[in-house]
Amino acid sequence: MSHFILGGGVRPRTVHGFTLLELLVVMVIIGLLASYVGPRYFAQVGKSEVKTAMAQMNALGKALDQYRLDTGHYPTTEQGLASLVTRPANEPRWDGPYLKKDVPPDPWGHIYVYKQPGDHSDYDLLSYGMDGEPGGTGKAADIVSW
């Protein structure tokens, strides 16, 4: 498919870009890939938040255990997790801080719930999950220390 130029020479046909049909096919393929990969990616993000909350609660549990070894008891509910960083009033055997930084929020930005004495153990430590409300299922399920 070449064009003839006056004088007998042959000039090759030049291509100036993609056709609209080619662009649409590429966009459909990208859309299909995104619809397949997207939900799998976001499911992994949810799992990593739960794993992060569990790791943080494990670290808080170890700090609470160290607090108990030093003072002979766990912090009260009123003293809360802040007592891992700041000496509570009337606590002469406190040898903290037991955390290098302030008590972190859970991965969804909510504070961890601490209750001592606990209903399930010496203390209860939990996160209410993504929705910040008690109960729930899936990403909104509570994450507990017991």
N, C-alpha and C. Protein backbone atom coordinates (compact mmCIF):
# COMPACT_ATOMS: atom_id res chain seq x y z
N MET A 1 0.82 -1.18 0.00
CA MET A 1 0.00 0.00 0.00
C MET A 1 0.86 1.24 0.00
N SER A 2 1.47 1.46 -1.02
CA SER A 2 2.28 2.66 -1.10
C SER A 2 1.68 3.62 -2.10
N HIS A 3 2.06 4.83 -1.98
CA HIS A 3 1.58 5.89 -2.88
C HIS A 3 2.69 6.20 -3.88
N PHE A 4 2.24 6.43 -5.05
CA PHE A 4 3.22 6.80 -6.08
C PHE A 4 3.30 8.30 -6.18
N ILE A 5 4.49 8.78 -6.27
CA ILE A 5 4.74 10.21 -6.39
C ILE A 5 5.14 10.46 -7.84
N LEU A 6 4.71 11.60 -8.34
CA LEU A 6 5.12 11.96 -9.70
C LEU A 6 6.61 11.90 -9.83
N GLY A 7 7.05 11.36 -10.85
CA GLY A 7 8.48 11.24 -11.06
C GLY A 7 8.93 9.81 -10.82
N GLY A 8 8.01 8.91 -10.47
CA GLY A 8 8.34 7.52 -10.36
C GLY A 8 8.84 7.06 -9.03
N GLY A 9 9.02 7.91 -8.05
CA GLY A 9 9.51 7.48 -6.73
C GLY A 9 8.40 6.88 -5.88
N VAL A 10 8.76 6.08 -4.91
CA VAL A 10 7.80 5.46 -4.01
C VAL A 10 8.02 6.03 -2.61
N ARG A 11 6.96 6.50 -2.03
CA ARG A 11 7.03 7.06 -0.68
C ARG A 11 6.25 6.13 0.26
N PRO A 12 6.88 5.64 1.35
CA PRO A 12 6.15 4.74 2.25
C PRO A 12 5.07 5.50 3.02
N ARG A 13 4.02 4.78 3.37
CA ARG A 13 2.92 5.37 4.13
C ARG A 13 3.39 5.59 5.57
N THR A 14 3.15 6.72 6.16
CA THR A 14 3.56 7.01 7.54
C THR A 14 2.37 6.86 8.47
N VAL A 15 2.64 6.36 9.68
CA VAL A 15 1.61 6.18 10.68
C VAL A 15 1.69 7.36 11.64
N HIS A 16 0.55 7.95 11.98
CA HIS A 16 0.53 9.15 12.82
C HIS A 16 -0.03 8.92 14.21
N GLY A 17 -0.21 7.69 14.68
CA GLY A 17 -0.73 7.45 16.03
C GLY A 17 -1.65 6.25 16.07
N PHE A 18 -2.36 6.13 17.20
CA PHE A 18 -3.26 5.01 17.41
C PHE A 18 -4.66 5.37 16.95
N THR A 19 -5.40 4.38 16.54
CA THR A 19 -6.80 4.62 16.18
C THR A 19 -7.63 4.62 17.45
N LEU A 20 -8.81 5.14 17.36
CA LEU A 20 -9.72 5.19 18.50
C LEU A 20 -10.05 3.78 18.97
N LEU A 21 -10.22 2.87 18.06
CA LEU A 21 -10.52 1.48 18.42
C LEU A 21 -9.38 0.85 19.22
N GLU A 22 -8.14 1.09 18.83
CA GLU A 22 -6.99 0.55 19.56
C GLU A 22 -6.93 1.11 20.99
N LEU A 23 -7.21 2.39 21.14
CA LEU A 23 -7.21 3.01 22.47
C LEU A 23 -8.32 2.43 23.34
N LEU A 24 -9.49 2.21 22.77
CA LEU A 24 -10.60 1.64 23.53
C LEU A 24 -10.29 0.22 23.99
N VAL A 25 -9.66 -0.57 23.12
CA VAL A 25 -9.30 -1.94 23.50
C VAL A 25 -8.31 -1.91 24.67
N VAL A 26 -7.32 -1.05 24.63
CA VAL A 26 -6.34 -0.95 25.72
C VAL A 26 -7.02 -0.50 27.01
N MET A 27 -7.96 0.45 26.92
CA MET A 27 -8.66 0.92 28.12
C MET A 27 -9.52 -0.18 28.73
N VAL A 28 -10.15 -1.00 27.90
CA VAL A 28 -10.96 -2.11 28.41
C VAL A 28 -10.06 -3.12 29.10
N ILE A 29 -8.92 -3.43 28.53
CA ILE A 29 -7.99 -4.38 29.16
C ILE A 29 -7.50 -3.84 30.50
N ILE A 30 -7.16 -2.58 30.58
CA ILE A 30 -6.71 -1.98 31.84
C ILE A 30 -7.85 -2.03 32.87
N GLY A 31 -9.07 -1.75 32.44
CA GLY A 31 -10.22 -1.80 33.35
C GLY A 31 -10.45 -3.20 33.89
N LEU A 32 -10.33 -4.21 33.03
CA LEU A 32 -10.50 -5.59 33.48
C LEU A 32 -9.42 -5.98 34.49
N LEU A 33 -8.19 -5.60 34.23
CA LEU A 33 -7.10 -5.89 35.16
C LEU A 33 -7.34 -5.21 36.51
N ALA A 34 -7.77 -3.96 36.48
CA ALA A 34 -8.01 -3.22 37.71
C ALA A 34 -9.15 -3.84 38.51
N SER A 35 -10.20 -4.30 37.82
CA SER A 35 -11.33 -4.91 38.53
C SER A 35 -10.95 -6.25 39.12
N TYR A 36 -9.96 -6.92 38.58
CA TYR A 36 -9.50 -8.20 39.11
C TYR A 36 -8.52 -8.00 40.27
N VAL A 37 -7.59 -7.07 40.12
CA VAL A 37 -6.52 -6.87 41.11
C VAL A 37 -6.99 -5.99 42.27
N GLY A 38 -7.83 -5.00 42.00
CA GLY A 38 -8.24 -4.04 43.02
C GLY A 38 -8.82 -4.66 44.28
N PRO A 39 -9.86 -5.51 44.17
CA PRO A 39 -10.43 -6.11 45.38
C PRO A 39 -9.43 -6.96 46.16
N ARG A 40 -8.55 -7.66 45.47
CA ARG A 40 -7.54 -8.47 46.16
C ARG A 40 -6.58 -7.57 46.93
N TYR A 41 -6.21 -6.44 46.34
CA TYR A 41 -5.29 -5.52 47.00
C TYR A 41 -5.93 -4.95 48.26
N PHE A 42 -7.17 -4.48 48.16
CA PHE A 42 -7.81 -3.87 49.31
C PHE A 42 -8.13 -4.89 50.40
N ALA A 43 -8.34 -6.14 50.03
CA ALA A 43 -8.53 -7.19 51.04
C ALA A 43 -7.24 -7.37 51.84
N GLN A 44 -6.10 -7.27 51.19
CA GLN A 44 -4.81 -7.41 51.87
C GLN A 44 -4.58 -6.23 52.80
N VAL A 45 -5.03 -5.03 52.42
CA VAL A 45 -4.88 -3.86 53.28
C VAL A 45 -5.65 -4.08 54.58
N GLY A 46 -6.88 -4.62 54.47
CA GLY A 46 -7.67 -4.90 55.67
C GLY A 46 -7.01 -5.91 56.57
N LYS A 47 -6.41 -6.95 55.99
CA LYS A 47 -5.72 -7.95 56.78
C LYS A 47 -4.50 -7.36 57.48
N SER A 48 -3.80 -6.45 56.80
CA SER A 48 -2.61 -5.87 57.42
C SER A 48 -2.98 -4.97 58.59
N GLU A 49 -4.13 -4.30 58.53
CA GLU A 49 -4.56 -3.47 59.65
C GLU A 49 -4.85 -4.33 60.87
N VAL A 50 -5.49 -5.47 60.66
CA VAL A 50 -5.77 -6.38 61.77
C VAL A 50 -4.46 -6.91 62.36
N LYS A 51 -3.53 -7.27 61.50
CA LYS A 51 -2.23 -7.76 61.99
C LYS A 51 -1.48 -6.68 62.75
N THR A 52 -1.59 -5.44 62.29
CA THR A 52 -0.94 -4.32 62.98
C THR A 52 -1.56 -4.14 64.36
N ALA A 53 -2.88 -4.19 64.45
CA ALA A 53 -3.55 -4.05 65.75
C ALA A 53 -3.13 -5.16 66.70
N MET A 54 -3.04 -6.38 66.19
CA MET A 54 -2.63 -7.50 67.04
C MET A 54 -1.18 -7.32 67.52
N ALA A 55 -0.30 -6.84 66.64
CA ALA A 55 1.09 -6.62 67.03
C ALA A 55 1.19 -5.50 68.08
N GLN A 56 0.42 -4.43 67.89
CA GLN A 56 0.45 -3.35 68.87
C GLN A 56 -0.08 -3.82 70.22
N MET A 57 -1.15 -4.61 70.20
CA MET A 57 -1.71 -5.11 71.45
C MET A 57 -0.74 -6.07 72.14
N ASN A 58 0.00 -6.83 71.37
CA ASN A 58 1.03 -7.70 71.94
C ASN A 58 2.11 -6.87 72.63
N ALA A 59 2.56 -5.80 71.98
CA ALA A 59 3.58 -4.93 72.58
C ALA A 59 3.04 -4.24 73.83
N LEU A 60 1.78 -3.80 73.79
CA LEU A 60 1.19 -3.19 74.98
C LEU A 60 1.08 -4.21 76.11
N GLY A 61 0.74 -5.45 75.77
CA GLY A 61 0.66 -6.51 76.77
C GLY A 61 1.99 -6.75 77.45
N LYS A 62 3.07 -6.75 76.67
CA LYS A 62 4.40 -6.94 77.26
C LYS A 62 4.77 -5.77 78.17
N ALA A 63 4.40 -4.56 77.77
CA ALA A 63 4.67 -3.39 78.61
C ALA A 63 3.84 -3.46 79.90
N LEU A 64 2.59 -3.91 79.79
CA LEU A 64 1.76 -4.07 80.99
C LEU A 64 2.35 -5.13 81.93
N ASP A 65 2.86 -6.20 81.37
CA ASP A 65 3.48 -7.24 82.20
C ASP A 65 4.72 -6.69 82.92
N GLN A 66 5.51 -5.89 82.23
CA GLN A 66 6.70 -5.30 82.87
C GLN A 66 6.28 -4.34 83.98
N TYR A 67 5.23 -3.57 83.73
CA TYR A 67 4.68 -2.67 84.75
C TYR A 67 4.30 -3.48 86.00
N ARG A 68 3.62 -4.62 85.79
CA ARG A 68 3.19 -5.46 86.91
C ARG A 68 4.39 -6.03 87.66
N LEU A 69 5.44 -6.42 86.94
CA LEU A 69 6.64 -6.93 87.61
C LEU A 69 7.27 -5.88 88.51
N ASP A 70 7.27 -4.63 88.06
CA ASP A 70 7.88 -3.55 88.84
C ASP A 70 7.01 -3.12 90.01
N THR A 71 5.71 -3.01 89.80
CA THR A 71 4.83 -2.42 90.82
C THR A 71 4.05 -3.45 91.62
N GLY A 72 3.96 -4.68 91.12
CA GLY A 72 3.20 -5.70 91.82
C GLY A 72 1.74 -5.81 91.39
N HIS A 73 1.33 -4.94 90.47
CA HIS A 73 -0.06 -4.97 89.99
C HIS A 73 -0.14 -4.29 88.63
N TYR A 74 -1.21 -4.56 87.92
CA TYR A 74 -1.44 -3.88 86.64
C TYR A 74 -2.03 -2.50 86.92
N PRO A 75 -1.89 -1.57 85.96
CA PRO A 75 -2.54 -0.26 86.15
C PRO A 75 -4.05 -0.44 86.26
N THR A 76 -4.68 0.43 87.01
CA THR A 76 -6.13 0.39 87.11
C THR A 76 -6.75 0.90 85.81
N THR A 77 -8.04 0.66 85.68
CA THR A 77 -8.76 1.17 84.50
C THR A 77 -8.64 2.69 84.46
N GLU A 78 -8.73 3.33 85.62
CA GLU A 78 -8.65 4.80 85.67
C GLU A 78 -7.27 5.30 85.26
N GLN A 79 -6.22 4.60 85.67
CA GLN A 79 -4.86 5.00 85.28
C GLN A 79 -4.67 4.77 83.78
N GLY A 80 -5.20 3.69 83.29
CA GLY A 80 -5.18 3.39 81.87
C GLY A 80 -3.79 3.12 81.32
N LEU A 81 -3.73 3.05 80.01
CA LEU A 81 -2.47 2.76 79.32
C LEU A 81 -1.48 3.92 79.40
N ALA A 82 -1.96 5.11 79.74
CA ALA A 82 -1.05 6.25 79.89
C ALA A 82 -0.02 6.01 80.99
N SER A 83 -0.35 5.14 81.94
CA SER A 83 0.58 4.85 83.02
C SER A 83 1.81 4.08 82.54
N LEU A 84 1.78 3.60 81.31
CA LEU A 84 2.95 2.94 80.74
C LEU A 84 4.01 3.96 80.31
N VAL A 85 3.59 5.21 80.17
CA VAL A 85 4.49 6.27 79.70
C VAL A 85 4.77 7.29 80.80
N THR A 86 3.75 7.58 81.60
CA THR A 86 3.86 8.61 82.64
C THR A 86 3.61 7.98 84.01
N ARG A 87 4.44 8.31 84.97
CA ARG A 87 4.30 7.75 86.32
C ARG A 87 2.96 8.18 86.92
N PRO A 88 2.18 7.18 87.37
CA PRO A 88 0.93 7.52 88.05
C PRO A 88 1.22 8.10 89.44
N ALA A 89 0.32 8.90 89.94
CA ALA A 89 0.48 9.43 91.30
C ALA A 89 0.47 8.27 92.29
N ASN A 90 1.26 8.38 93.34
CA ASN A 90 1.32 7.37 94.40
C ASN A 90 1.74 5.99 93.89
N GLU A 91 2.70 5.96 93.00
CA GLU A 91 3.23 4.69 92.50
C GLU A 91 4.75 4.72 92.65
N PRO A 92 5.27 4.45 93.87
CA PRO A 92 6.70 4.61 94.13
C PRO A 92 7.60 3.60 93.40
N ARG A 93 7.08 2.43 93.06
CA ARG A 93 7.92 1.41 92.43
C ARG A 93 7.86 1.44 90.91
N TRP A 94 7.22 2.43 90.37
CA TRP A 94 7.14 2.58 88.91
C TRP A 94 8.54 2.82 88.37
N ASP A 95 8.95 2.07 87.36
CA ASP A 95 10.30 2.19 86.82
C ASP A 95 10.25 2.35 85.30
N GLY A 96 9.31 3.14 84.84
CA GLY A 96 9.11 3.31 83.39
C GLY A 96 9.92 4.47 82.85
N PRO A 97 9.65 4.90 81.68
CA PRO A 97 8.50 4.50 80.88
C PRO A 97 8.68 3.10 80.27
N TYR A 98 7.55 2.43 80.08
CA TYR A 98 7.56 1.07 79.57
C TYR A 98 7.36 1.02 78.05
N LEU A 99 7.09 2.17 77.48
CA LEU A 99 7.00 2.31 76.01
C LEU A 99 7.94 3.43 75.59
N LYS A 100 8.56 3.29 74.43
CA LYS A 100 9.49 4.33 73.95
C LYS A 100 8.75 5.58 73.51
N LYS A 101 7.50 5.41 73.03
CA LYS A 101 6.69 6.53 72.56
C LYS A 101 5.35 6.49 73.28
N ASP A 102 4.50 7.46 73.01
CA ASP A 102 3.16 7.46 73.58
C ASP A 102 2.38 6.24 73.10
N VAL A 103 1.33 5.91 73.81
CA VAL A 103 0.48 4.78 73.43
C VAL A 103 -0.14 5.09 72.07
N PRO A 104 0.07 4.20 71.10
CA PRO A 104 -0.44 4.49 69.76
C PRO A 104 -1.94 4.23 69.68
N PRO A 105 -2.62 4.90 68.76
CA PRO A 105 -4.01 4.52 68.48
C PRO A 105 -4.01 3.24 67.67
N ASP A 106 -5.16 2.59 67.57
CA ASP A 106 -5.22 1.41 66.71
C ASP A 106 -5.10 1.84 65.24
N PRO A 107 -4.96 0.92 64.31
CA PRO A 107 -4.74 1.30 62.91
C PRO A 107 -5.86 2.14 62.29
N TRP A 108 -7.02 2.20 62.94
CA TRP A 108 -8.13 2.99 62.42
C TRP A 108 -8.26 4.32 63.14
N GLY A 109 -7.30 4.62 64.02
CA GLY A 109 -7.28 5.91 64.70
C GLY A 109 -8.04 5.97 66.01
N HIS A 110 -8.54 4.83 66.51
CA HIS A 110 -9.28 4.79 67.77
C HIS A 110 -8.33 4.40 68.91
N ILE A 111 -8.69 4.80 70.13
CA ILE A 111 -7.86 4.42 71.27
C ILE A 111 -8.17 2.97 71.65
N TYR A 112 -7.16 2.27 72.16
CA TYR A 112 -7.37 0.92 72.65
C TYR A 112 -8.16 0.98 73.96
N VAL A 113 -9.04 0.02 74.15
CA VAL A 113 -9.84 -0.06 75.37
C VAL A 113 -9.09 -0.94 76.36
N TYR A 114 -8.89 -0.42 77.56
CA TYR A 114 -8.18 -1.14 78.63
C TYR A 114 -9.09 -1.19 79.84
N LYS A 115 -9.23 -2.38 80.40
CA LYS A 115 -10.06 -2.56 81.59
C LYS A 115 -9.34 -3.50 82.55
N GLN A 116 -9.18 -3.05 83.81
CA GLN A 116 -8.53 -3.86 84.83
C GLN A 116 -9.31 -3.70 86.13
N PRO A 117 -9.82 -4.74 86.74
CA PRO A 117 -9.68 -6.14 86.33
C PRO A 117 -10.53 -6.42 85.10
N GLY A 118 -10.07 -7.37 84.31
CA GLY A 118 -10.78 -7.69 83.09
C GLY A 118 -11.86 -8.73 83.30
N ASP A 119 -12.75 -8.84 82.33
CA ASP A 119 -13.80 -9.86 82.37
C ASP A 119 -13.27 -11.21 81.91
N HIS A 120 -12.17 -11.20 81.15
CA HIS A 120 -11.65 -12.43 80.55
C HIS A 120 -10.27 -12.82 81.06
N SER A 121 -9.58 -11.89 81.70
CA SER A 121 -8.20 -12.11 82.12
C SER A 121 -7.89 -11.13 83.24
N ASP A 122 -6.60 -11.04 83.62
CA ASP A 122 -6.21 -10.03 84.61
C ASP A 122 -6.58 -8.63 84.13
N TYR A 123 -6.48 -8.42 82.83
CA TYR A 123 -6.91 -7.17 82.21
C TYR A 123 -7.48 -7.51 80.84
N ASP A 124 -8.33 -6.65 80.35
CA ASP A 124 -8.86 -6.78 78.99
C ASP A 124 -8.30 -5.63 78.16
N LEU A 125 -7.77 -5.96 77.00
CA LEU A 125 -7.25 -4.96 76.08
C LEU A 125 -7.85 -5.28 74.73
N LEU A 126 -8.50 -4.29 74.11
CA LEU A 126 -9.14 -4.56 72.84
C LEU A 126 -9.26 -3.33 71.96
N SER A 127 -9.45 -3.60 70.69
CA SER A 127 -9.75 -2.58 69.70
C SER A 127 -11.11 -2.92 69.13
N TYR A 128 -11.96 -1.93 68.93
CA TYR A 128 -13.28 -2.18 68.37
C TYR A 128 -13.27 -2.30 66.85
N GLY A 129 -12.10 -2.32 66.26
CA GLY A 129 -12.02 -2.52 64.80
C GLY A 129 -12.28 -1.25 64.02
N MET A 130 -12.52 -1.42 62.74
CA MET A 130 -12.64 -0.30 61.82
C MET A 130 -13.79 0.65 62.18
N ASP A 131 -14.92 0.11 62.64
CA ASP A 131 -16.08 0.96 62.91
C ASP A 131 -16.02 1.64 64.27
N GLY A 132 -15.12 1.19 65.15
CA GLY A 132 -14.99 1.80 66.47
C GLY A 132 -16.14 1.50 67.40
N GLU A 133 -16.98 0.52 67.06
CA GLU A 133 -18.14 0.15 67.87
C GLU A 133 -17.98 -1.29 68.36
N PRO A 134 -18.50 -1.61 69.55
CA PRO A 134 -18.42 -2.99 70.03
C PRO A 134 -19.11 -3.96 69.08
N GLY A 135 -18.56 -5.18 69.00
CA GLY A 135 -19.13 -6.20 68.13
C GLY A 135 -18.73 -5.98 66.68
N GLY A 136 -19.47 -6.59 65.80
CA GLY A 136 -19.20 -6.42 64.37
C GLY A 136 -18.56 -7.65 63.78
N THR A 137 -18.52 -7.67 62.47
CA THR A 137 -17.92 -8.78 61.73
C THR A 137 -16.99 -8.24 60.67
N GLY A 138 -16.14 -9.11 60.14
CA GLY A 138 -15.21 -8.71 59.10
C GLY A 138 -14.25 -7.65 59.60
N LYS A 139 -14.09 -6.57 58.83
CA LYS A 139 -13.18 -5.49 59.21
C LYS A 139 -13.64 -4.74 60.45
N ALA A 140 -14.95 -4.83 60.75
CA ALA A 140 -15.50 -4.14 61.91
C ALA A 140 -15.46 -4.99 63.16
N ALA A 141 -14.91 -6.21 63.07
CA ALA A 141 -14.88 -7.11 64.23
C ALA A 141 -13.91 -6.60 65.28
N ASP A 142 -14.23 -6.88 66.54
CA ASP A 142 -13.35 -6.50 67.65
C ASP A 142 -12.10 -7.37 67.61
N ILE A 143 -10.99 -6.77 68.02
CA ILE A 143 -9.71 -7.48 68.13
C ILE A 143 -9.36 -7.46 69.61
N VAL A 144 -9.21 -8.64 70.19
CA VAL A 144 -9.08 -8.75 71.64
C VAL A 144 -7.77 -9.41 72.03
N SER A 145 -7.36 -9.19 73.29
CA SER A 145 -6.08 -9.73 73.78
C SER A 145 -6.22 -11.09 74.42
N TRP A 146 -7.42 -11.56 74.65
CA TRP A 146 -7.58 -12.84 75.35
C TRP A 146 -7.87 -13.96 74.40
